[in-house]
Short mmCIF file of C-alpha atoms and ligand atoms in Angstrom, two decimals:
data_model
loop_
_atom_site.label_atom_id
_atom_site.label_comp_id
_atom_site.label_asym_id
_atom_site.label_seq_id
_atom_site.Cartn_x
_atom_site.Cartn_y
_atom_site.Cartn_z
CA MET A 1 -1.43 -21.44 -42.92
CA SER A 2 -2.01 -23.86 -45.73
CA GLY A 3 -1.60 -27.60 -45.36
CA SER A 4 -0.56 -29.34 -48.53
CA MET A 5 0.50 -32.74 -47.14
CA THR A 6 -1.83 -35.54 -48.13
CA GLN A 7 -2.24 -38.79 -46.30
CA ALA A 8 -4.85 -41.24 -47.45
CA ASN A 9 -6.67 -43.96 -45.57
CA VAL A 10 -6.35 -42.57 -42.07
CA HIS A 11 -9.02 -43.99 -39.83
CA SER A 12 -11.39 -41.34 -38.55
CA GLY A 13 -12.66 -43.20 -35.51
CA GLN A 14 -16.11 -42.70 -36.95
CA ASP A 15 -16.07 -45.37 -39.66
CA ALA A 16 -14.94 -42.91 -42.25
CA THR A 17 -11.75 -42.60 -44.26
CA VAL A 18 -10.10 -39.20 -44.33
CA SER A 19 -7.35 -37.53 -46.27
CA PHE A 20 -5.47 -34.39 -45.23
CA PRO A 21 -5.82 -31.41 -45.05
CA MET A 22 -9.06 -31.33 -43.08
CA ARG A 23 -10.86 -28.05 -43.56
CA ILE A 24 -13.29 -26.84 -40.91
CA ARG A 25 -16.60 -26.88 -42.75
CA ASP A 26 -18.95 -25.91 -39.96
CA ALA A 27 -18.99 -25.14 -36.26
CA ARG A 28 -21.96 -24.60 -33.99
CA VAL A 29 -22.84 -24.13 -30.37
CA VAL A 30 -25.31 -26.40 -28.58
CA VAL A 31 -26.79 -25.23 -25.28
CA THR A 32 -28.53 -27.89 -23.25
CA SER A 33 -29.66 -28.26 -19.65
CA PRO A 34 -29.93 -31.93 -18.67
CA GLY A 35 -29.99 -31.12 -14.95
CA ARG A 36 -27.75 -28.07 -15.38
CA ASN A 37 -26.63 -25.84 -18.25
CA PHE A 38 -23.85 -26.86 -20.61
CA VAL A 39 -22.44 -25.04 -23.64
CA THR A 40 -20.88 -27.37 -26.22
CA LEU A 41 -19.05 -26.56 -29.43
CA LYS A 42 -19.19 -29.02 -32.31
CA ILE A 43 -16.66 -28.58 -35.13
CA GLU A 44 -17.16 -30.47 -38.39
CA THR A 45 -14.54 -31.01 -41.09
CA ASP A 46 -14.89 -31.62 -44.80
CA GLN A 47 -13.59 -35.16 -44.17
CA GLY A 48 -16.63 -36.13 -42.11
CA VAL A 49 -14.68 -36.16 -38.83
CA TYR A 50 -16.07 -33.95 -36.10
CA GLY A 51 -14.90 -32.91 -32.66
CA ILE A 52 -16.61 -31.75 -29.47
CA GLY A 53 -15.47 -29.12 -26.96
CA ASP A 54 -16.96 -27.80 -23.70
CA ALA A 55 -17.44 -24.01 -23.27
CA THR A 56 -19.54 -23.91 -20.08
CA LEU A 57 -19.06 -20.92 -17.74
CA ASN A 58 -21.28 -21.48 -14.74
CA GLY A 59 -23.90 -18.74 -14.39
CA ARG A 60 -22.50 -16.81 -17.39
CA GLU A 61 -23.14 -19.34 -20.16
CA LYS A 62 -24.60 -16.97 -22.72
CA ALA A 63 -21.54 -14.73 -22.68
CA VAL A 64 -19.41 -17.58 -24.05
CA VAL A 65 -22.11 -18.54 -26.56
CA ALA A 66 -22.04 -15.00 -27.95
CA TYR A 67 -18.23 -14.89 -27.99
CA LEU A 68 -18.08 -18.14 -29.92
CA GLU A 69 -20.87 -17.33 -32.34
CA HIS A 70 -19.87 -13.75 -33.11
CA HIS A 71 -16.10 -13.78 -32.81
CA VAL A 72 -14.68 -17.29 -33.04
CA ILE A 73 -16.74 -19.47 -35.36
CA PRO A 74 -16.54 -17.03 -38.31
CA VAL A 75 -12.72 -17.13 -38.25
CA LEU A 76 -12.59 -20.94 -37.96
CA ILE A 77 -14.40 -21.78 -41.17
CA GLY A 78 -12.01 -22.96 -43.86
CA ARG A 79 -9.02 -23.44 -41.53
CA ASP A 80 -7.10 -26.71 -41.45
CA ALA A 81 -8.29 -28.55 -38.34
CA ARG A 82 -4.86 -30.17 -37.96
CA GLN A 83 -3.22 -26.86 -37.05
CA ILE A 84 -4.19 -26.88 -33.38
CA GLU A 85 -1.27 -24.77 -32.22
CA ASP A 86 -1.66 -22.10 -34.88
CA ILE A 87 -5.41 -21.84 -34.29
CA TRP A 88 -4.80 -21.53 -30.53
CA GLN A 89 -2.29 -18.72 -31.12
CA PHE A 90 -4.61 -17.05 -33.62
CA LEU A 91 -7.50 -16.99 -31.14
CA TYR A 92 -5.29 -15.89 -28.21
CA ARG A 93 -2.95 -13.35 -29.81
CA GLY A 94 -5.27 -12.46 -32.63
CA ALA A 95 -8.05 -11.24 -30.33
CA TYR A 96 -5.73 -8.53 -28.93
CA TRP A 97 -7.91 -8.63 -25.76
CA ARG A 98 -6.22 -11.48 -23.94
CA ARG A 99 -7.20 -13.86 -21.15
CA GLY A 100 -10.37 -13.85 -19.02
CA PRO A 101 -12.88 -16.64 -18.34
CA VAL A 102 -15.08 -15.98 -21.39
CA THR A 103 -12.28 -15.81 -23.97
CA MET A 104 -10.31 -18.71 -22.54
CA ARG A 105 -13.32 -21.03 -22.33
CA ALA A 106 -14.14 -20.28 -25.95
CA ILE A 107 -10.53 -21.07 -26.88
CA ALA A 108 -10.67 -24.23 -24.75
CA ALA A 109 -13.76 -25.44 -26.57
CA VAL A 110 -12.08 -25.01 -29.96
CA ASP A 111 -8.83 -26.57 -28.74
CA VAL A 112 -10.46 -29.66 -27.20
CA ALA A 113 -12.66 -30.17 -30.27
CA LEU A 114 -9.54 -30.02 -32.48
CA TRP A 115 -7.64 -32.53 -30.32
CA ASP A 116 -10.73 -34.74 -30.55
CA ILE A 117 -10.67 -34.45 -34.34
CA LYS A 118 -6.95 -35.17 -34.52
CA GLY A 119 -7.33 -38.25 -32.35
CA LYS A 120 -10.23 -39.56 -34.39
CA ALA A 121 -8.42 -38.86 -37.67
CA LEU A 122 -5.36 -40.77 -36.48
CA GLY A 123 -7.33 -43.49 -34.68
CA ALA A 124 -5.57 -42.57 -31.41
CA PRO A 125 -6.77 -41.60 -27.92
CA ILE A 126 -5.58 -38.12 -26.98
CA TYR A 127 -3.33 -39.48 -24.21
CA ASP A 128 -1.29 -41.23 -26.91
CA LEU A 129 -0.92 -37.99 -28.82
CA LEU A 130 0.31 -36.28 -25.63
CA GLY A 131 3.01 -38.90 -25.09
CA GLY A 132 1.27 -41.97 -23.73
CA ARG A 133 0.17 -43.17 -20.32
CA SER A 134 2.18 -42.36 -17.21
CA ARG A 135 -0.14 -44.37 -14.93
CA ASP A 136 -2.85 -47.02 -15.04
CA ALA A 137 -5.73 -44.98 -13.64
CA VAL A 138 -6.54 -41.53 -12.31
CA MET A 139 -7.16 -41.10 -8.59
CA VAL A 140 -10.16 -38.88 -7.92
CA TYR A 141 -11.75 -37.25 -4.91
CA GLY A 142 -15.45 -36.75 -4.34
CA HIS A 143 -17.30 -34.21 -2.19
CA ALA A 144 -18.61 -35.39 1.15
CA ASN A 145 -20.76 -32.87 2.94
CA GLY A 146 -23.35 -32.55 5.64
CA GLY A 147 -25.32 -29.94 7.55
CA ASP A 148 -23.11 -30.51 10.60
CA ILE A 149 -20.05 -32.53 11.63
CA PRO A 150 -21.88 -35.83 12.37
CA GLU A 151 -23.62 -35.71 8.98
CA THR A 152 -20.32 -34.96 7.24
CA ILE A 153 -18.64 -37.89 8.98
CA ASP A 154 -21.38 -40.21 7.73
CA ALA A 155 -20.98 -38.85 4.20
CA VAL A 156 -17.18 -39.35 4.30
CA GLY A 157 -17.77 -42.92 5.51
CA ARG A 158 -19.98 -43.64 2.52
CA TYR A 159 -17.30 -42.42 0.11
CA LEU A 160 -14.64 -44.55 1.80
CA ASP A 161 -16.96 -47.58 1.74
CA ALA A 162 -17.38 -47.01 -1.99
CA GLY A 163 -13.60 -47.34 -2.40
CA TYR A 164 -12.54 -43.70 -2.65
CA GLN A 165 -9.04 -43.08 -1.29
CA ALA A 166 -9.51 -39.31 -1.31
CA VAL A 167 -12.47 -37.30 -0.04
CA ARG A 168 -13.15 -33.59 0.20
CA ALA A 169 -15.02 -32.81 3.42
CA GLN A 170 -17.18 -29.71 3.94
CA SER A 171 -19.55 -29.18 6.83
CA GLY A 172 -22.40 -26.80 7.38
CA ILE A 173 -21.82 -24.26 10.14
CA PRO A 174 -24.53 -24.30 12.79
CA GLY A 175 -26.37 -20.97 12.72
CA LEU A 176 -25.29 -20.14 9.16
CA GLU A 177 -27.63 -21.09 6.38
CA LEU A 178 -26.28 -22.28 3.04
CA ALA A 179 -22.62 -22.82 3.88
CA TYR A 180 -20.30 -23.31 0.92
CA GLY A 181 -19.97 -26.92 -0.24
CA VAL A 182 -23.05 -28.25 1.48
CA GLY A 183 -25.41 -29.50 -1.16
CA ARG A 184 -28.85 -30.95 -1.13
CA GLY A 185 -27.91 -34.34 -2.57
CA GLU A 186 -25.03 -36.74 -2.01
CA LEU A 187 -23.30 -37.02 -5.36
CA HIS A 188 -24.66 -34.13 -7.38
CA TYR A 189 -23.74 -30.96 -5.49
CA GLU A 190 -24.84 -28.00 -7.61
CA PRO A 191 -24.38 -24.44 -6.36
CA ALA A 192 -25.98 -22.60 -9.34
CA ASP A 193 -29.49 -23.01 -8.03
CA ALA A 194 -31.68 -20.05 -9.09
CA ALA A 195 -32.27 -17.54 -11.89
CA LEU A 196 -31.15 -14.76 -9.55
CA PRO A 197 -28.32 -15.27 -7.05
CA THR A 198 -29.24 -16.93 -3.78
CA GLN A 199 -27.73 -15.17 -0.78
CA SER A 200 -25.63 -17.08 1.74
CA LEU A 201 -24.01 -15.83 4.96
CA TRP A 202 -20.42 -16.11 6.07
CA ASP A 203 -18.86 -15.89 9.50
CA THR A 204 -15.10 -16.42 9.59
CA ARG A 205 -14.85 -16.91 13.37
CA LYS A 206 -17.50 -19.64 13.40
CA TYR A 207 -15.84 -21.34 10.42
CA MET A 208 -12.35 -21.16 11.97
CA ALA A 209 -13.65 -22.87 15.08
CA LEU A 210 -15.44 -25.61 13.15
CA ALA A 211 -12.98 -26.62 10.41
CA PRO A 212 -10.15 -27.99 12.65
CA LYS A 213 -12.75 -29.82 14.76
CA LEU A 214 -14.15 -31.50 11.64
CA PHE A 215 -10.77 -32.90 10.63
CA GLU A 216 -9.86 -33.89 14.18
CA VAL A 217 -13.01 -36.00 14.33
CA LEU A 218 -12.46 -37.40 10.81
CA ARG A 219 -8.92 -38.56 11.66
CA ASP A 220 -10.11 -40.08 14.95
CA ARG A 221 -12.82 -41.95 13.15
CA PHE A 222 -11.08 -43.05 9.93
CA GLY A 223 -7.39 -43.19 10.88
CA PRO A 224 -4.30 -41.95 9.01
CA GLU A 225 -4.88 -43.61 5.63
CA PRO A 226 -7.56 -41.59 3.73
CA ARG A 227 -6.50 -38.46 1.89
CA PHE A 228 -8.68 -35.61 3.13
CA LEU A 229 -9.13 -32.37 1.22
CA HIS A 230 -10.93 -29.15 2.06
CA ASP A 231 -12.06 -26.11 0.05
CA VAL A 232 -11.95 -22.71 1.76
CA HIS A 233 -13.42 -21.15 -1.41
CA HIS A 234 -11.54 -17.83 -1.24
CA ARG A 235 -13.13 -16.84 2.10
CA LEU A 236 -10.14 -15.98 4.34
CA THR A 237 -7.57 -13.22 4.55
CA PRO A 238 -3.94 -14.37 4.16
CA LEU A 239 -3.37 -14.20 7.92
CA GLU A 240 -6.52 -16.16 8.72
CA ALA A 241 -5.53 -18.72 6.08
CA ALA A 242 -2.11 -19.08 7.72
CA GLN A 243 -3.81 -19.65 11.07
CA LEU A 244 -6.15 -22.25 9.58
CA GLY A 245 -3.31 -24.09 7.85
CA LYS A 246 -1.42 -24.25 11.17
CA ARG A 247 -4.44 -25.54 13.06
CA LEU A 248 -5.03 -28.23 10.44
CA GLU A 249 -1.44 -29.51 10.41
CA PRO A 250 -2.03 -32.31 12.95
CA TYR A 251 -4.69 -33.82 10.65
CA ASP A 252 -2.42 -34.23 7.61
CA LEU A 253 -4.65 -32.85 4.85
CA PHE A 254 -3.84 -33.63 1.23
CA TRP A 255 -4.59 -29.98 0.51
CA ILE A 256 -6.54 -26.91 1.51
CA GLU A 257 -7.94 -25.21 -1.55
CA ASP A 258 -8.30 -21.50 -2.35
CA PRO A 259 -7.51 -20.33 1.20
CA THR A 260 -7.54 -16.70 0.05
CA PRO A 261 -8.29 -15.06 -3.34
CA ALA A 262 -5.32 -15.50 -5.68
CA GLU A 263 -5.61 -12.27 -7.63
CA ASN A 264 -2.63 -11.19 -5.55
CA GLN A 265 -0.26 -14.12 -5.89
CA GLU A 266 2.13 -12.51 -3.42
CA ALA A 267 -0.49 -12.97 -0.66
CA PHE A 268 0.35 -16.66 -0.50
CA ARG A 269 3.84 -15.96 0.82
CA LEU A 270 2.45 -15.11 4.22
CA ILE A 271 0.41 -18.34 4.34
CA ARG A 272 3.39 -20.36 3.19
CA GLN A 273 5.70 -18.88 5.81
CA HIS A 274 3.45 -20.11 8.58
CA THR A 275 2.15 -23.53 7.63
CA THR A 276 3.17 -26.80 5.99
CA THR A 277 -0.43 -27.75 5.13
CA PRO A 278 -0.34 -28.23 1.33
CA ILE A 279 -2.10 -25.57 -0.74
CA ALA A 280 -4.09 -25.99 -3.96
CA VAL A 281 -5.23 -23.04 -6.06
CA GLY A 282 -6.46 -22.42 -9.56
CA GLU A 283 -10.00 -23.42 -10.50
CA VAL A 284 -10.57 -19.80 -11.58
CA PHE A 285 -7.21 -19.49 -13.38
CA ASN A 286 -7.31 -18.85 -17.12
CA THR A 287 -3.65 -18.83 -18.14
CA ILE A 288 -0.17 -19.57 -16.90
CA TRP A 289 0.11 -15.90 -15.91
CA ASP A 290 -2.41 -16.41 -13.11
CA ALA A 291 -0.15 -19.07 -11.61
CA LYS A 292 3.37 -18.00 -12.59
CA ASP A 293 4.52 -16.45 -9.31
CA LEU A 294 2.66 -18.98 -7.18
CA ILE A 295 4.51 -21.77 -8.96
CA GLN A 296 8.00 -20.40 -9.35
CA GLU A 297 8.09 -18.98 -5.83
CA GLN A 298 6.87 -22.40 -4.60
CA LEU A 299 3.90 -20.82 -2.82
CA ILE A 300 1.51 -23.65 -3.74
CA ASP A 301 1.69 -27.43 -4.07
CA PHE A 302 -1.13 -28.14 -6.54
CA VAL A 303 -2.36 -26.07 -9.46
CA ARG A 304 -6.08 -26.58 -10.09
CA ALA A 305 -6.31 -25.05 -13.54
CA SER A 306 -8.57 -27.11 -15.79
CA VAL A 307 -8.77 -27.99 -19.47
CA LEU A 308 -11.92 -25.87 -19.64
CA GLY A 309 -10.80 -22.84 -17.61
CA ALA A 310 -7.26 -22.58 -18.96
CA GLY A 311 -7.63 -22.58 -22.72
CA GLY A 312 -7.73 -26.30 -23.46
CA LEU A 313 -5.12 -29.06 -23.53
CA THR A 314 -2.67 -26.95 -25.51
CA HIS A 315 -2.28 -24.41 -22.73
CA LEU A 316 -2.88 -26.64 -19.71
CA ARG A 317 0.05 -28.85 -20.61
CA ARG A 318 2.27 -25.75 -20.71
CA ILE A 319 1.13 -24.87 -17.18
CA ALA A 320 1.80 -28.45 -16.05
CA ASP A 321 5.26 -28.57 -17.58
CA PHE A 322 6.13 -25.23 -15.99
CA ALA A 323 4.78 -26.43 -12.63
CA ALA A 324 6.84 -29.63 -12.84
CA LEU A 325 10.04 -27.59 -12.67
CA TRP A 326 9.09 -26.62 -9.10
CA GLN A 327 7.52 -29.96 -8.12
CA VAL A 328 4.06 -28.46 -8.18
CA ARG A 329 1.50 -31.11 -9.15
CA THR A 330 -1.82 -30.93 -10.98
CA GLY A 331 -5.27 -31.06 -9.38
CA CYS A 332 -7.77 -30.36 -12.14
CA HIS A 333 -11.05 -28.77 -11.20
CA GLY A 334 -13.84 -31.27 -11.88
CA ALA A 335 -17.08 -29.92 -10.43
CA THR A 336 -20.38 -30.65 -12.18
CA ASP A 337 -20.27 -27.40 -14.15
CA LEU A 338 -17.43 -28.89 -16.19
CA SER A 339 -19.24 -31.09 -18.70
CA PRO A 340 -18.42 -34.74 -19.42
CA VAL A 341 -16.50 -33.41 -22.45
CA THR A 342 -14.09 -31.62 -20.13
CA MET A 343 -13.95 -34.65 -17.85
CA GLY A 344 -13.05 -36.88 -20.81
CA ALA A 345 -10.33 -34.49 -21.99
CA ALA A 346 -9.05 -34.05 -18.42
CA LEU A 347 -8.65 -37.79 -17.98
CA HIS A 348 -6.49 -38.06 -21.11
CA PHE A 349 -4.40 -35.22 -19.68
CA ASP A 350 -4.29 -36.79 -16.20
CA ILE A 351 -3.23 -40.22 -17.36
CA TRP A 352 -0.38 -38.64 -19.32
CA VAL A 353 0.85 -35.76 -17.17
CA PRO A 354 4.02 -36.76 -15.28
CA ASN A 355 3.34 -34.45 -12.31
CA PHE A 356 -0.22 -35.61 -11.69
CA GLY A 357 -1.60 -34.90 -8.23
CA MET A 358 -5.33 -35.58 -8.06
CA GLN A 359 -8.49 -35.16 -10.14
CA GLU A 360 -11.74 -33.79 -8.72
CA TYR A 361 -14.80 -35.79 -9.70
CA MET A 362 -18.37 -34.87 -8.98
CA ARG A 363 -20.94 -37.09 -10.65
CA HIS A 364 -23.12 -35.71 -13.37
CA THR A 365 -26.80 -36.56 -13.36
CA ALA A 366 -28.09 -39.56 -15.34
CA GLU A 367 -29.63 -37.10 -17.85
CA THR A 368 -26.26 -35.39 -18.38
CA ASP A 369 -24.53 -38.75 -18.86
CA ALA A 370 -27.17 -39.70 -21.44
CA VAL A 371 -26.71 -36.45 -23.40
CA PHE A 372 -22.91 -36.94 -23.37
CA PRO A 373 -22.20 -40.65 -23.96
CA HIS A 374 -18.60 -41.28 -22.88
CA ALA A 375 -15.83 -43.83 -22.92
CA TYR A 376 -14.48 -42.99 -19.47
CA THR A 377 -15.29 -45.30 -16.59
CA PHE A 378 -15.26 -45.06 -12.81
CA GLU A 379 -14.31 -47.82 -10.43
CA ARG A 380 -13.67 -47.60 -6.69
CA GLY A 381 -12.12 -44.15 -6.53
CA PHE A 382 -10.37 -44.19 -9.91
CA LEU A 383 -11.34 -42.98 -13.38
CA ARG A 384 -10.01 -44.31 -16.68
CA PRO A 385 -10.30 -42.38 -19.96
CA GLY A 386 -10.94 -45.45 -22.14
CA ASP A 387 -9.19 -46.11 -25.43
CA ALA A 388 -11.60 -44.51 -27.90
CA PRO A 389 -9.95 -42.24 -30.48
CA GLY A 390 -10.04 -38.57 -29.49
CA HIS A 391 -11.34 -37.84 -26.00
CA GLY A 392 -14.08 -40.42 -26.19
CA VAL A 393 -17.04 -38.17 -25.35
CA ASP A 394 -19.89 -37.51 -27.76
CA LEU A 395 -22.99 -35.30 -27.81
CA ASP A 396 -26.46 -36.72 -28.48
CA GLU A 397 -27.95 -33.66 -30.16
CA VAL A 398 -31.47 -35.05 -30.40
CA LEU A 399 -31.57 -35.74 -26.69
CA ALA A 400 -29.83 -32.43 -25.91
CA ALA A 401 -32.64 -30.54 -27.67
CA ARG A 402 -35.09 -31.94 -25.12
CA PHE A 403 -33.38 -29.98 -22.32
CA PRO A 404 -33.65 -26.25 -23.06
CA TYR A 405 -31.49 -23.62 -21.33
CA GLU A 406 -32.56 -22.61 -17.82
CA PRO A 407 -31.18 -19.34 -16.41
CA ARG A 408 -29.16 -20.16 -13.28
CA GLN A 409 -26.64 -18.10 -11.34
CA LEU A 410 -24.14 -18.87 -8.61
CA PRO A 411 -24.95 -17.67 -5.07
CA VAL A 412 -23.43 -14.63 -3.43
CA ALA A 413 -22.13 -14.37 0.14
CA ARG A 414 -22.48 -11.62 2.72
CA LEU A 415 -21.02 -11.27 6.19
CA THR A 416 -23.58 -11.37 8.97
CA ASP A 417 -23.60 -7.52 9.09
CA GLY A 418 -24.55 -7.36 5.42
CA THR A 419 -21.10 -6.70 3.90
CA MET A 420 -20.57 -8.38 0.51
CA TRP A 421 -17.99 -11.17 0.74
CA ASN A 422 -16.38 -13.71 -1.58
CA TRP A 423 -18.70 -16.57 -2.40
O1 KDG B 501 -19.01 -23.05 -10.59
C1 KDG B 501 -18.33 -22.96 -9.39
C2 KDG B 501 -17.92 -24.34 -8.91
O2 KDG B 501 -17.23 -25.01 -9.91
C3 KDG B 501 -17.05 -24.27 -7.69
O3 KDG B 501 -17.71 -23.58 -6.67
C4 KDG B 501 -16.73 -25.66 -7.22
O4 KDG B 501 -15.07 -24.84 -5.74
C5 KDG B 501 -15.52 -25.73 -6.40
C6 KDG B 501 -14.78 -27.00 -6.43
O5 KDG B 501 -13.72 -27.04 -5.83
O6 KDG B 501 -15.25 -27.94 -7.05
MG1 MG B 502 -13.01 -25.16 -5.30
#
């Protein structure tokens, strides 16, 4: 497509003056590891305006780097950066090989960088381009965890004292080393911990006995007000998930997440038929097709697709609009492997999206925050995107170069008899 419209004196957000069209002059991938690995795409235009997008795929970073460098960047050069929709369609349809975490993260990085450029060129925060604010601030939940129930209760208490209104609670299971969701530090839980996968063990019966007890004790201790969330991390069969949802009903959870793998969307019907505990699914979703049946059959309550996982803002807003028809709300994935660039973009999305549910927020390390200076702010359980043009997150390339890539993979899980299980 060619863009012939000209418009002079548009503020770039970077103290430059731009005129349209804006040709993509250069694009490059920056890999940095300020505490963990991040893959970042920087797109530069001939008008001096640049944009930043996140392309991190935890434990598989280099696959996205190669996809971007070999197959995406060469086709971007010379295109008009204003044509976000056409470029999205070109990268999605034009690849022939559709969907998947590698492809869709690469597309997300381009998409978010282009929204950033458009916002800077027009002097507008992305939320204004989407349609403006629907709320004042974005409610977030943090991860409270401990080696056992008493430790988890203490951790939840610290989050509530810090002003959080929503807390995800995960407890270690006595006798099982390395339970999912139990980190080594308070705020910086990071599962990708070694160059080769760490092995953890899983025991469904022990977990099923512990999880309802945890929430019984949490409600006793903290009363009805806090929103409590819990991540099952794909570990149960549909029937077990239905049983868990039923057992948790008295404790009024905000959601249980990923109760069973969602490759088979139909599997959620059985869970749904047996429990009114709300269900959230989708941090591994890449497109609307992963969620279509779950949404339109009203088998879930929250869709956890993210700006990073689901092809950027252009596609995520389609998922959200589709979900709104069935009163399914958003719940964007926001673990530490989504960089501050994704967090910035997600907050513009969250503050706009009419059917907002909740945003996950795990703190990045101080080094990560320094490499990605950002306009978003946190205060007592809420995040605000700030009013900077674009998404408001930058990349300090000089600092980034001081943190070279470190091979890290996610753990694997086995049953106690050695059978491979879902991590
Ligand atoms: O990289 C994997 C993590 O993002 C994931 O395990 C975190 O389940 C997760 C969550 O809900 O944040
Ligand atoms: Mg999860």
